[in-house]
Short mmCIF file of C-alpha atoms in Angstrom, two decimals:
data_model
loop_
_atom_site.label_atom_id
_atom_site.label_comp_id
_atom_site.label_asym_id
_atom_site.label_seq_id
_atom_site.Cartn_x
_atom_site.Cartn_y
_atom_site.Cartn_z
CA MET C 1 93.51 108.80 59.53
CA PHE C 2 91.37 105.51 62.20
CA LYS C 3 94.23 103.15 60.72
CA VAL C 4 97.34 105.53 61.40
CA PHE C 5 95.41 106.27 65.29
CA ARG C 6 94.94 102.60 65.40
CA ILE C 7 98.97 101.42 64.78
CA ARG C 8 100.16 104.06 67.03
CA LEU C 9 98.07 102.61 69.64
CA TYR C 10 99.05 99.24 68.95
CA TYR C 11 102.75 100.33 69.09
CA LEU C 12 101.89 102.40 72.66
CA ARG C 13 100.28 98.93 73.78
CA VAL C 14 103.65 96.55 72.84
CA LEU C 15 106.02 99.45 73.65
CA ARG C 16 104.13 99.02 77.28
CA GLY C 17 104.31 94.74 77.32
CA ILE C 18 108.02 95.39 76.58
CA SER C 19 108.63 97.53 79.79
CA ILE C 20 106.06 95.52 81.64
CA VAL C 21 107.85 92.32 80.81
CA TYR C 22 111.83 94.00 81.21
CA THR C 23 110.78 95.47 84.22
CA LEU C 24 109.20 92.31 85.37
CA LEU C 25 112.11 90.25 84.16
CA GLY C 26 114.88 92.61 86.05
CA PHE C 27 113.61 91.93 89.62
CA PHE C 28 113.25 88.08 88.98
CA ILE C 29 117.00 88.77 87.97
CA ILE C 30 117.70 90.51 91.37
CA ASN C 31 116.07 88.18 93.36
CA TRP C 32 118.64 85.42 91.79
CA MET C 33 121.35 87.44 92.12
CA SER C 34 120.34 88.42 95.55
CA VAL C 35 120.77 84.45 97.17
CA ARG C 36 124.52 84.13 95.26
CA ARG C 37 126.98 85.92 97.49
CA TYR C 38 129.76 86.33 94.02
CA THR C 39 126.79 88.48 92.48
CA TYR C 40 126.57 91.42 95.15
CA PHE C 41 128.39 94.08 93.25
CA LEU C 42 126.62 93.28 90.44
CA ILE C 43 123.26 94.52 92.45
CA PRO C 44 122.03 98.50 91.26
CA ARG C 45 122.50 101.03 94.42
CA LYS C 46 118.56 101.10 94.85
CA TYR C 47 118.13 97.44 95.63
CA LYS C 48 121.31 98.30 98.59
CA ILE C 49 120.85 100.34 101.54
CA ASN C 50 124.18 100.48 103.96
CA GLY C 51 125.54 97.82 101.38
CA ALA C 52 123.49 95.64 102.50
CA ILE C 53 120.93 93.88 99.73
CA ARG C 54 117.17 95.17 100.86
CA SER C 55 114.57 92.56 101.57
CA MET C 56 111.92 91.30 98.86
CA PRO C 57 109.06 93.60 100.40
CA GLU C 58 111.60 96.26 99.83
CA ARG C 59 112.44 95.30 96.52
CA LEU C 60 108.93 94.27 95.48
CA ARG C 61 108.05 98.14 96.37
CA ILE C 62 110.69 99.88 94.51
CA VAL C 63 109.58 97.72 91.17
CA ILE C 64 106.44 98.85 91.53
CA GLU C 65 107.07 101.94 91.93
CA GLU C 66 108.94 101.55 88.48
CA LEU C 67 105.80 100.08 86.82
CA GLY C 68 103.88 103.07 86.76
CA PRO C 69 100.31 104.57 88.32
CA THR C 70 98.23 101.23 88.13
CA PHE C 71 100.66 98.98 89.73
CA VAL C 72 100.99 101.85 92.02
CA LYS C 73 97.41 102.32 92.76
CA PHE C 74 96.92 98.06 93.20
CA GLY C 75 100.04 98.68 95.36
CA GLN C 76 98.34 101.15 97.97
CA ILE C 77 95.08 99.41 97.86
CA ILE C 78 96.58 95.37 98.32
CA ALA C 79 98.58 97.06 101.30
CA ASP C 80 94.46 97.29 103.45
CA ARG C 81 94.04 93.63 102.01
CA PRO C 82 95.47 91.26 104.92
CA ASP C 83 93.91 88.32 103.47
CA ILE C 84 95.38 88.77 100.60
CA VAL C 85 99.14 89.73 101.48
CA SER C 86 101.47 89.24 104.22
CA GLU C 87 102.49 91.91 107.07
CA LYS C 88 106.25 92.63 106.15
CA LEU C 89 104.79 93.04 102.69
CA ARG C 90 101.72 95.34 103.83
CA PHE C 91 104.22 97.85 105.74
CA GLU C 92 106.29 98.28 102.72
CA LEU C 93 103.20 98.75 100.45
CA LYS C 94 102.08 101.25 102.79
CA LYS C 95 105.14 103.52 101.48
CA LEU C 96 104.91 103.60 98.10
CA GLN C 97 104.76 106.94 96.48
CA SER C 98 102.20 109.52 96.30
CA MET C 99 103.90 112.63 94.68
CA ALA C 100 105.25 111.28 90.73
CA GLU C 101 107.05 113.69 88.51
CA PRO C 102 105.90 116.46 87.42
CA ILE C 103 105.13 117.18 83.59
CA ASP C 104 106.51 120.42 82.08
CA HIS C 105 104.45 122.61 82.62
CA ASP C 106 103.78 124.67 79.67
CA PHE C 107 102.73 121.15 78.49
CA ALA C 108 100.13 121.16 80.88
CA MET C 109 98.77 124.63 80.38
CA ARG C 110 98.62 123.34 76.38
CA LEU C 111 96.35 120.34 78.05
CA ILE C 112 93.94 122.11 80.26
CA GLU C 113 93.65 124.45 76.76
CA GLU C 114 92.74 121.53 75.34
CA GLU C 115 89.94 120.90 77.37
CA LEU C 116 89.00 123.98 77.93
CA GLY C 117 88.56 124.25 74.47
CA THR C 118 89.86 127.94 74.41
CA PRO C 119 92.58 129.73 75.99
CA ILE C 120 92.83 129.67 79.86
CA GLU C 121 92.80 133.85 80.07
CA LYS C 122 88.58 133.13 78.91
CA TYR C 123 87.94 132.17 82.55
CA PHE C 124 91.37 131.83 84.77
CA ALA C 125 92.40 136.06 85.96
CA HIS C 126 95.21 133.95 86.79
CA VAL C 127 97.17 130.50 87.12
CA ASN C 128 100.35 129.75 88.65
CA ARG C 129 102.22 128.57 86.06
CA GLU C 130 105.44 127.89 87.74
CA GLN C 131 104.79 125.49 89.82
CA CYS C 132 102.20 122.74 90.47
CA ILE C 133 100.56 122.17 94.34
CA GLY C 134 100.18 118.44 93.96
CA ALA C 135 101.27 115.95 91.11
CA ALA C 136 99.42 112.60 91.19
CA SER C 137 100.07 109.11 89.32
CA ILE C 138 97.10 110.26 87.06
CA GLY C 139 96.72 113.76 87.38
CA GLN C 140 98.87 116.82 88.42
CA VAL C 141 97.13 119.99 90.30
CA TYR C 142 97.73 123.75 89.61
CA GLN C 143 95.91 126.79 91.57
CA GLY C 144 94.09 129.14 90.15
CA ARG C 145 91.85 132.57 90.86
CA LEU C 146 88.50 132.58 88.40
CA ILE C 147 87.39 135.66 86.52
CA ASN C 148 85.45 135.84 89.49
CA GLY C 149 87.90 136.50 92.19
CA ASP C 150 87.25 132.45 93.07
CA GLU C 151 89.67 130.74 94.33
CA VAL C 152 90.26 127.52 92.39
CA VAL C 153 92.22 124.67 92.29
CA ILE C 154 92.97 122.61 88.63
CA LYS C 155 93.25 119.51 87.94
CA ILE C 156 94.14 117.95 84.98
CA GLN C 157 94.58 115.03 83.44
CA ARG C 158 98.68 112.94 82.55
CA PRO C 159 97.94 112.32 78.79
CA ASP C 160 97.78 109.10 76.99
CA ILE C 161 97.45 107.69 81.22
CA GLU C 162 94.06 105.99 79.51
CA ASP C 163 95.95 102.93 77.73
CA LYS C 164 98.93 102.73 79.27
CA ILE C 165 96.39 101.78 82.58
CA GLU C 166 94.41 99.72 79.95
CA LEU C 167 96.87 97.58 79.27
CA ASP C 168 98.11 97.08 83.04
CA LEU C 169 94.40 96.43 84.40
CA GLN C 170 94.29 93.38 81.60
CA LEU C 171 97.74 92.15 82.96
CA LEU C 172 96.94 91.71 86.27
CA LYS C 173 93.39 90.52 85.46
CA TYR C 174 95.32 87.86 84.02
CA LEU C 175 97.76 86.83 86.36
CA ALA C 176 95.12 87.17 88.79
CA GLN C 177 93.51 84.38 86.81
CA GLN C 178 96.23 82.60 87.06
CA LEU C 179 96.87 82.49 90.50
CA VAL C 180 93.57 81.20 90.85
CA GLU C 181 94.34 78.58 89.04
CA GLU C 182 97.59 77.41 90.21
CA TYR C 183 96.25 77.65 93.86
CA PRO C 184 92.34 77.83 94.46
CA GLY C 185 92.75 78.75 98.79
CA PHE C 186 92.79 82.38 96.15
CA ALA C 187 89.51 82.26 95.54
CA ALA C 188 88.15 82.80 98.69
CA VAL C 189 89.02 86.09 98.53
CA ASP C 190 87.84 86.63 95.26
CA ILE C 191 91.13 88.29 93.91
CA VAL C 192 89.49 88.44 90.81
CA GLY C 193 86.65 90.09 91.24
CA PHE C 194 88.97 92.40 93.33
CA VAL C 195 90.95 92.81 90.23
CA GLU C 196 88.47 93.80 88.46
CA GLU C 197 86.61 96.14 90.91
CA PHE C 198 89.76 97.63 91.24
CA GLY C 199 89.99 98.17 87.70
CA GLU C 200 86.24 100.27 87.58
CA THR C 201 87.37 102.46 90.24
CA LEU C 202 90.12 102.64 88.51
CA LYS C 203 88.35 103.89 85.32
CA GLN C 204 85.84 106.09 87.09
CA GLU C 205 88.64 108.18 89.26
CA MET C 206 90.39 108.28 85.38
CA ASN C 207 87.14 109.95 84.58
CA TYR C 208 86.59 113.94 86.28
CA VAL C 209 83.16 113.54 85.23
CA SER C 210 82.94 110.68 88.21
CA GLU C 211 84.91 112.49 90.74
CA ALA C 212 82.92 115.74 90.45
CA ALA C 213 80.10 113.82 90.84
CA ASN C 214 80.88 112.52 93.70
CA ILE C 215 82.10 115.65 94.88
CA VAL C 216 78.05 117.30 94.02
CA ARG C 217 76.63 114.45 96.03
CA PHE C 218 78.64 114.60 99.02
CA GLY C 219 77.91 118.19 99.07
CA ASP C 220 74.34 117.65 99.19
CA MET C 221 74.52 115.27 101.57
CA PHE C 222 76.82 117.80 104.34
CA LYS C 223 75.36 121.12 103.21
CA ASP C 224 73.45 121.33 106.80
CA VAL C 225 76.22 120.49 108.41
CA THR C 226 78.66 123.29 110.05
CA TYR C 227 81.27 121.11 110.77
CA CYS C 228 82.11 119.70 107.09
CA LYS C 229 83.19 121.14 104.35
CA ILE C 230 82.75 119.88 100.77
CA PRO C 231 84.54 122.35 98.08
CA ARG C 232 81.98 123.08 95.24
CA VAL C 233 83.15 122.01 91.91
CA TYR C 234 82.49 124.02 89.05
CA LEU C 235 81.12 121.75 85.97
CA GLU C 236 80.75 124.21 83.72
CA LEU C 237 84.30 124.26 83.85
CA SER C 238 85.30 120.24 83.92
CA THR C 239 85.73 117.84 81.31
CA PRO C 240 86.88 114.23 81.90
CA ARG C 241 90.20 114.98 81.91
CA LEU C 242 90.03 118.66 83.51
CA LEU C 243 88.46 119.15 87.13
CA VAL C 244 88.24 122.75 88.44
CA LEU C 245 87.42 123.08 92.40
CA GLU C 246 87.00 125.09 95.33
CA TYR C 247 90.33 125.74 96.76
CA ILE C 248 89.91 124.46 99.89
CA SER C 249 92.67 126.39 102.98
CA GLY C 250 92.91 124.98 106.28
CA THR C 251 95.35 123.61 108.85
CA PRO C 252 96.52 120.10 108.04
CA PRO C 253 95.92 117.67 111.43
CA ASP C 254 98.66 115.81 111.91
CA SER C 255 100.30 118.35 114.05
CA ILE C 256 98.85 119.15 117.48
CA GLU C 257 100.86 121.58 118.57
CA ARG C 258 99.77 124.16 115.24
CA LEU C 259 96.75 123.75 115.76
CA VAL C 260 96.83 124.47 119.59
CA ALA C 261 98.07 128.19 118.37
CA GLN C 262 95.63 128.76 116.05
CA GLY C 263 93.26 128.25 118.69
CA LEU C 264 91.34 124.93 117.37
CA ASP C 265 90.58 122.15 119.95
CA PRO C 266 92.10 118.75 118.92
CA ASP C 267 89.23 116.84 120.62
CA GLU C 268 87.02 118.41 119.60
CA ILE C 269 87.96 117.91 115.63
CA ALA C 270 89.05 114.24 115.87
CA ILE C 271 84.84 114.09 117.46
CA ASN C 272 83.82 115.66 113.94
CA GLY C 273 85.96 113.76 111.39
CA ILE C 274 84.77 110.59 113.30
CA HIS C 275 81.31 112.11 112.96
CA VAL C 276 81.83 113.24 109.37
CA LEU C 277 82.52 109.60 107.55
CA MET C 278 79.78 107.63 110.26
CA THR C 279 76.99 109.91 108.60
CA MET C 280 78.76 108.92 104.96
CA ILE C 281 78.84 104.60 105.82
CA PHE C 282 75.55 104.45 108.34
CA LYS C 283 72.81 107.69 107.02
CA HIS C 284 73.73 107.45 103.22
CA GLY C 285 75.31 104.36 102.72
CA PHE C 286 78.51 106.23 100.53
CA PHE C 287 81.32 107.13 101.85
CA HIS C 288 85.12 108.59 101.27
CA ALA C 289 86.96 105.54 101.03
CA ASP C 290 90.14 107.69 101.50
CA PRO C 291 89.80 109.77 104.32
CA HIS C 292 93.45 110.20 105.64
CA PRO C 293 95.26 113.71 106.88
CA GLY C 294 96.59 114.73 103.22
CA ASN C 295 92.79 114.63 102.35
CA LEU C 296 91.30 116.53 105.31
CA PHE C 297 92.16 120.13 106.45
CA VAL C 298 90.69 121.80 110.26
CA GLN C 299 89.08 125.15 109.02
CA PRO C 300 88.33 127.58 111.84
CA GLY C 301 85.42 126.95 114.20
CA ASN C 302 87.27 122.78 114.36
CA ARG C 303 85.31 121.95 110.56
CA ILE C 304 86.43 119.39 108.84
CA ALA C 305 87.24 120.04 105.24
CA LEU C 306 87.36 116.95 102.52
CA ILE C 307 89.60 116.80 99.97
CA ASP C 308 90.10 113.90 96.69
CA PHE C 309 87.10 112.67 96.27
CA GLY C 310 88.13 110.29 93.21
CA MET C 311 88.09 107.16 95.72
CA VAL C 312 84.95 105.91 97.53
CA GLY C 313 82.96 103.49 98.67
CA SER C 314 78.99 102.62 98.21
CA LEU C 315 77.84 100.02 100.68
CA LYS C 316 74.00 97.89 99.80
CA PRO C 317 71.62 98.10 103.01
CA SER C 318 73.23 94.37 103.98
CA HIS C 319 76.30 95.76 104.51
CA MET C 320 75.09 98.60 106.53
CA HIS C 321 72.80 96.08 108.59
CA PHE C 322 76.14 93.75 108.71
CA LEU C 323 78.10 96.92 110.40
CA ALA C 324 75.29 97.67 112.89
CA GLY C 325 74.63 94.00 113.85
CA PHE C 326 78.11 93.62 114.69
CA ILE C 327 78.56 97.06 116.33
CA LEU C 328 75.46 95.91 119.08
CA GLY C 329 77.08 92.55 119.12
CA LEU C 330 79.66 93.37 119.95
CA ALA C 331 78.42 96.01 122.50
CA LYS C 332 77.22 92.90 123.67
CA THR C 333 79.59 90.54 124.16
CA ASP C 334 77.45 88.64 121.89
CA ALA C 335 78.86 85.89 119.81
CA ARG C 336 75.81 84.49 118.36
CA ILE C 337 74.76 87.89 116.86
CA ILE C 338 78.57 88.46 115.76
CA THR C 339 78.06 85.50 113.85
CA GLU C 340 74.68 86.09 112.31
CA SER C 341 76.02 89.13 111.32
CA LEU C 342 79.00 88.13 109.36
CA LEU C 343 76.92 85.90 107.40
CA THR C 344 74.52 88.58 106.16
CA LEU C 345 77.11 90.11 104.71
CA CYS C 346 78.18 86.93 102.69
CA GLY C 347 74.88 86.14 102.08
CA LYS C 348 74.80 82.49 103.54
CA LYS C 349 71.09 82.17 105.52
CA PHE C 350 72.15 78.31 106.00
CA PHE C 351 75.84 77.52 107.01
CA ALA C 352 77.14 74.17 108.10
CA ASP C 353 79.46 75.42 110.15
CA LYS C 354 77.76 78.02 111.94
CA ASP C 355 78.50 76.26 115.53
CA ASP C 356 82.42 76.18 114.48
CA LEU C 357 82.38 79.24 113.24
CA GLU C 358 80.60 80.94 116.29
CA PHE C 359 83.07 79.08 118.56
CA TYR C 360 86.26 80.70 117.26
CA VAL C 361 83.97 84.42 117.05
CA ASN C 362 83.27 83.63 120.79
CA ASP C 363 87.50 83.08 121.53
CA MET C 364 88.46 86.07 119.80
CA LEU C 365 85.88 87.91 122.18
CA THR C 366 87.19 86.21 125.07
CA ARG C 367 90.84 87.05 123.47
CA HIS C 368 89.77 90.72 124.06
CA GLY C 369 87.64 90.20 126.93
CA SER C 370 89.77 92.07 129.22
CA PHE C 371 89.14 95.50 127.42
CA ASN C 372 85.86 97.47 127.85
CA TYR C 373 83.49 98.13 124.56
CA GLU C 374 85.16 101.81 124.86
CA LYS C 375 88.11 100.56 124.60
CA ILE C 376 88.32 97.94 122.60
CA ASN C 377 90.52 98.32 118.69
CA PHE C 378 87.20 98.46 116.48
CA SER C 379 88.62 98.31 112.80
CA GLN C 380 91.39 95.24 114.48
CA ILE C 381 88.21 93.24 115.54
CA LEU C 382 86.67 93.47 111.98
CA ASN C 383 90.01 92.57 110.36
CA GLU C 384 90.41 89.72 112.92
CA SER C 385 86.59 88.47 112.03
CA ILE C 386 87.53 88.61 108.05
CA LYS C 387 90.31 86.19 108.72
CA ILE C 388 88.38 83.63 110.86
CA MET C 389 85.40 83.99 107.54
CA LEU C 390 88.27 83.11 105.56
CA LYS C 391 88.88 80.25 107.40
CA TYR C 392 85.53 79.17 105.84
CA GLU C 393 86.31 80.22 102.69
CA LEU C 394 83.48 82.49 102.96
CA LYS C 395 83.64 85.14 100.17
CA ILE C 396 83.67 88.19 101.43
CA PRO C 397 82.53 91.70 98.78
CA ALA C 398 85.29 93.42 98.12
CA SER C 399 84.00 96.97 99.26
CA ILE C 400 83.77 95.76 102.25
CA TYR C 401 87.87 96.22 102.61
CA LEU C 402 87.55 99.70 101.45
CA LEU C 403 85.04 100.27 103.71
CA LEU C 404 87.96 98.47 106.29
CA LYS C 405 90.43 100.64 105.32
CA ALA C 406 88.30 104.31 105.69
CA LEU C 407 87.38 103.04 109.21
CA ALA C 408 90.99 102.10 110.43
CA THR C 409 92.54 105.50 108.76
CA ILE C 410 89.57 107.48 110.44
CA GLU C 411 90.55 105.80 114.22
CA ASN C 412 94.23 106.17 113.64
CA PHE C 413 93.08 109.67 113.03
CA GLY C 414 90.93 109.91 116.00
CA ALA C 415 93.74 108.40 118.07
CA LYS C 416 96.46 110.55 117.73
CA LEU C 417 94.45 113.75 118.09
CA ASN C 418 92.51 112.18 121.24
CA PRO C 419 94.22 109.18 122.55
CA HIS C 420 91.45 108.73 124.88
CA LEU C 421 89.01 109.07 122.43
CA SER C 422 87.16 105.53 122.20
CA LEU C 423 85.53 104.95 118.18
CA PRO C 424 83.37 101.97 119.50
CA THR C 425 81.12 105.23 121.58
CA ILE C 426 80.85 106.85 119.28
CA ILE C 427 80.13 104.69 116.82
CA LYS C 428 77.31 102.73 118.76
CA PRO C 429 74.36 105.00 118.55
CA TYR C 430 74.77 105.41 114.83
CA ALA C 431 74.34 101.51 114.26
CA GLU C 432 70.87 101.80 117.23
CA GLU C 433 69.57 104.57 114.75
CA LEU C 434 69.86 102.08 111.59
CA ILE C 435 68.61 99.23 113.70
CA LYS C 436 65.65 101.15 114.48
CA LYS C 437 64.39 102.18 111.52
CA ARG C 438 64.90 98.55 110.01
CA TYR C 439 62.18 97.66 112.77
CA SER C 440 60.06 100.47 112.08
CA PRO C 441 56.30 100.10 111.56
CA THR C 442 57.02 101.65 108.22
CA ILE C 443 59.74 99.28 107.22
CA LEU C 444 57.94 96.65 108.40
CA ALA C 445 54.85 97.13 107.09
CA HIS C 446 56.53 97.25 103.72
CA GLU C 447 57.65 94.11 103.92
CA VAL C 448 54.14 92.72 105.25
CA PHE C 449 52.59 94.33 102.57
CA ASP C 450 55.82 93.07 100.06
CA THR C 451 55.30 89.14 101.33
CA LEU C 452 51.98 89.07 101.33
CA LYS C 453 51.92 90.74 97.33
CA ASP C 454 53.83 87.62 97.10
CA TYR C 455 51.68 84.85 98.56
CA VAL C 456 49.17 86.55 96.54
CA SER C 457 50.94 86.17 93.40
CA LEU C 458 52.28 82.52 93.98
CA VAL C 459 48.41 81.60 94.90
CA ARG C 460 47.68 83.19 91.35
CA ASP C 461 49.93 81.52 89.24
CA PHE C 462 50.39 78.40 90.72
CA PRO C 463 47.32 76.97 87.86
CA ALA C 464 48.74 78.50 85.13
CA GLU C 465 52.32 77.38 85.91
CA MET C 466 51.17 73.93 86.86
CA ASN C 467 49.50 73.31 84.05
CA GLU C 468 52.25 74.49 82.12
CA ILE C 469 54.66 72.09 83.96
CA LEU C 470 52.04 69.38 83.11
CA PHE C 471 51.94 70.20 79.31
CA LYS C 472 55.51 70.15 78.80
CA LEU C 473 55.99 66.78 81.05
CA LYS C 474 53.36 65.47 78.38
CA GLN C 475 55.15 66.44 75.23
CA GLY C 476 58.23 65.56 76.58
CA LYS C 477 59.86 68.54 76.57
CA LEU C 478 60.64 69.36 80.44
CA ILE C 479 64.07 70.20 80.39
CA HIS C 480 65.83 69.88 83.77
CA GLU C 481 69.47 71.39 85.01
CA ILE C 482 71.54 69.85 86.87
CA HIS C 483 75.04 72.16 88.05
CA LEU C 484 78.10 69.69 89.59
CA GLY C 485 80.04 71.30 92.02
CA GLU C 486 84.06 72.01 90.57
CA HIS C 487 85.29 69.48 93.15
CA GLU C 488 88.01 67.37 92.07
CA LEU C 489 86.82 64.36 92.72
CA MET C 490 83.12 64.94 90.77
CA GLY C 491 84.97 65.73 87.79
CA LYS C 492 87.12 62.67 87.90
CA VAL C 493 83.56 60.85 88.23
CA VAL C 494 81.82 62.37 86.14
CA ARG C 495 84.80 62.65 82.85
CA SER C 496 84.69 58.75 84.50
CA ALA C 497 80.98 58.14 83.11
CA GLY C 498 81.62 60.03 79.85
CA GLY C 499 84.26 57.66 78.63
CA THR C 500 82.50 54.73 79.66
CA ILE C 501 79.63 55.48 77.91
CA ALA C 502 80.87 56.87 74.70
CA LEU C 503 82.76 53.25 74.66
CA ALA C 504 79.70 51.30 75.64
CA VAL C 505 78.40 53.54 72.40
CA MET C 506 81.07 52.55 70.37
CA ILE C 507 81.02 49.06 70.79
CA GLY C 508 77.30 49.10 70.19
CA PHE C 509 78.15 50.73 66.48
CA MET C 510 81.10 48.73 65.96
CA LEU C 511 78.86 45.67 66.78
CA ALA C 512 75.26 46.32 64.83
CA GLY C 513 77.85 47.90 61.34
CA SER C 514 79.23 44.70 61.51
CA ILE C 515 76.36 42.75 61.43
CA ILE C 516 75.16 45.07 58.37
CA LEU C 517 78.81 44.38 56.45
CA GLY C 518 78.17 40.37 56.98
CA VAL C 519 74.87 40.24 56.05
CA TRP C 520 74.63 43.22 53.07
CA GLY C 521 77.89 43.70 51.87
CA LYS C 522 80.13 43.06 49.29
CA SER C 523 83.02 42.03 51.70
CA PRO C 524 81.85 39.99 53.99
CA TRP C 525 85.66 39.84 55.48
CA MET C 526 85.07 43.57 56.33
CA GLY C 527 81.95 42.46 58.39
CA ASP C 528 85.01 40.11 60.30
CA VAL C 529 86.77 42.31 60.85
CA MET C 530 84.52 44.65 62.72
CA PHE C 531 82.79 42.12 64.46
CA SER C 532 86.50 40.83 65.71
CA LEU C 533 87.68 43.98 67.11
CA ALA C 534 83.61 44.80 68.55
CA ALA C 535 84.64 41.42 70.49
CA PHE C 536 87.39 42.31 71.25
CA PHE C 537 86.59 45.32 73.00
CA SER C 538 83.39 44.02 74.55
CA PHE C 539 85.54 41.52 76.03
CA TRP C 540 88.18 43.84 77.34
CA PHE C 541 85.16 46.44 79.20
CA LEU C 542 83.64 43.79 80.29
CA MET C 543 86.75 42.55 82.08
CA ARG C 544 86.93 46.48 83.50
CA LEU C 545 83.97 46.84 84.31
CA PHE C 546 83.94 43.30 86.59
CA LEU C 547 87.90 44.57 88.07
CA ARG C 548 86.52 47.89 88.89
CA SER C 549 83.10 46.42 91.24
CA GLY C 550 86.01 44.03 92.99
CA SER C 551 87.96 46.78 93.96
#
C-alpha cells in the first residue's frame, strides 16, 4: 500500500513538473512571437487587448495566474518588494486574482466530514451547501450554524494542495539560487532567504492549526480593547485542513457613503484601525501582515473587526528598536539617528561607509524637507531608506518587508477614510513609549547585571582557558580556522597558490623517486627518465616564478 502511495505521489509530481515546464515554455514562445509581426495572428486572445499585444508585465501576470496558488501567492508578496521588481511589474502583480475557481460543493462537504470524522449534522444545525462565501487558492469558505446556535464560517483546504505547493517551492528555490549565481547583486536582497521564508509562511498558512493559534494570540492581545474585534476560533472542531471560526458581520470600510449612512464615523474608524496595527507592532511585535479593506469590517461603535490571520509577521526586539529610532530620527529630521537605526536593523555595529550612508539619508530628508513631520508619507520614506541601504549591499531581514507592506496598507486605509489624518503623528507616541521602556531603570539594571555577570565569568574562566590554550600549543594541537572572502580576486590567489604548492610537491617526489630508482632500482633507465622529467618541470617552474615576479 505504501509503495502504491509513493508511486502515485511521484506520478503527481512528474505531472506537476510537466505542467510548469509547459506553461513556462508557452510564455517564452509568446514573448518570441510578440516581437515578430508575422506571428501576431497566432498569439491567443488572452494576451491581447483591443487588438494589441499586452505588455511583458501583463503577460507575466497572466502566466503566474495559470501556474497556480504557489506562484500567485509569491507574486502577491513580491509585488510589495520594490528592491526585487520594477514599478511596472509591481503594478501588474498587485492585480493577481484573490478569488479562485471553487471546487465542487458536494465534494467540499465530503472533505469537511472527513476532517470531522463524522457527518456534518452532528455539530452543525445548518451549512450553506449551495454556495461558498469565498474561494481562494488554498481554501474555500462556507457559512454555517452550530447546534448551539452560534453563526460560524467553515474553511476547508483544497485537496492535494500540499504536494503541489511543495514541488513549486522546490522549483522557486532552485530558480532563486540560479539567479544569485548569474546575478550576484541579488545576494544583497537575500532572494534565496526570501524564498525560504516565503515557503515557511505558506506552509504555516496551509496549516490551519497555525492560523488558529494566531487568532487565539490576537484574541488575548485585544481582549480588553473595545475598538477591536477578533473572532473566536472553535479549536475542538478545527484540524490542520479545517478551520471553524465565529462569523464576523459588519460593513466593509471601502465606502465612506455607506459608513456615514449607517451612523459610523470614518475619522474614528481610520484612527481605530491605525491604533490596532500600532498596538500589534510596538507593544507585541506580532502583527497582521495583510490588513487591507477586504480583511477588515466595521461594526457598530466604529469597532474594527479583523479576519484572515494566515499571514502574520513577527518582529525581533532589534527590529522594534529600529522602527522606534527611525521614527524619532524622522521627527527630529536627524540623519544620524536614522542612519544608526538602519545599521541596527542590519546588525552592523561598525560600517566603513557610515558617513556616505548618512549623507544619502540626509539628502533624502532634504528632498522631503518641504513637508512637516505630520504631512510626510511615512511608508514612502521608509521604502526610500531601504533602497539606500541596498546600494551598499546591506542585508535586510525579510520580515521587514511584511512590516513595510502592513504599514503602507494601513496608511492607505486611513488616508481614504480621512485624507487629513497623519500616520506619523499617531505612530510617534508608540515609538517614544518603546524608547522609554527600553531605557527604563528596570531594563538598565538587568543589562548592567548581565554585563557584570559576563565580566565575572570572564575573570573566573580566563585562567583555565589560558591553561588549555598553552597545553594545546605545547602538544601541537592548536587549530586556527581561517575564513576567506568570496571575492573573485581572493579565489584566484588561493587557486594559484594551491597549484604552485601542488606542482612543487610533485617535482620533489619525482626527484626523490628518480634517486631511489637510480640507486636501488633494477632498471636504472627508469630513474634517468624520471630525473629528466623532474629537471624539465623544475626549469619550467623556476622560469614561471621568475617571469611572474618580474611582471
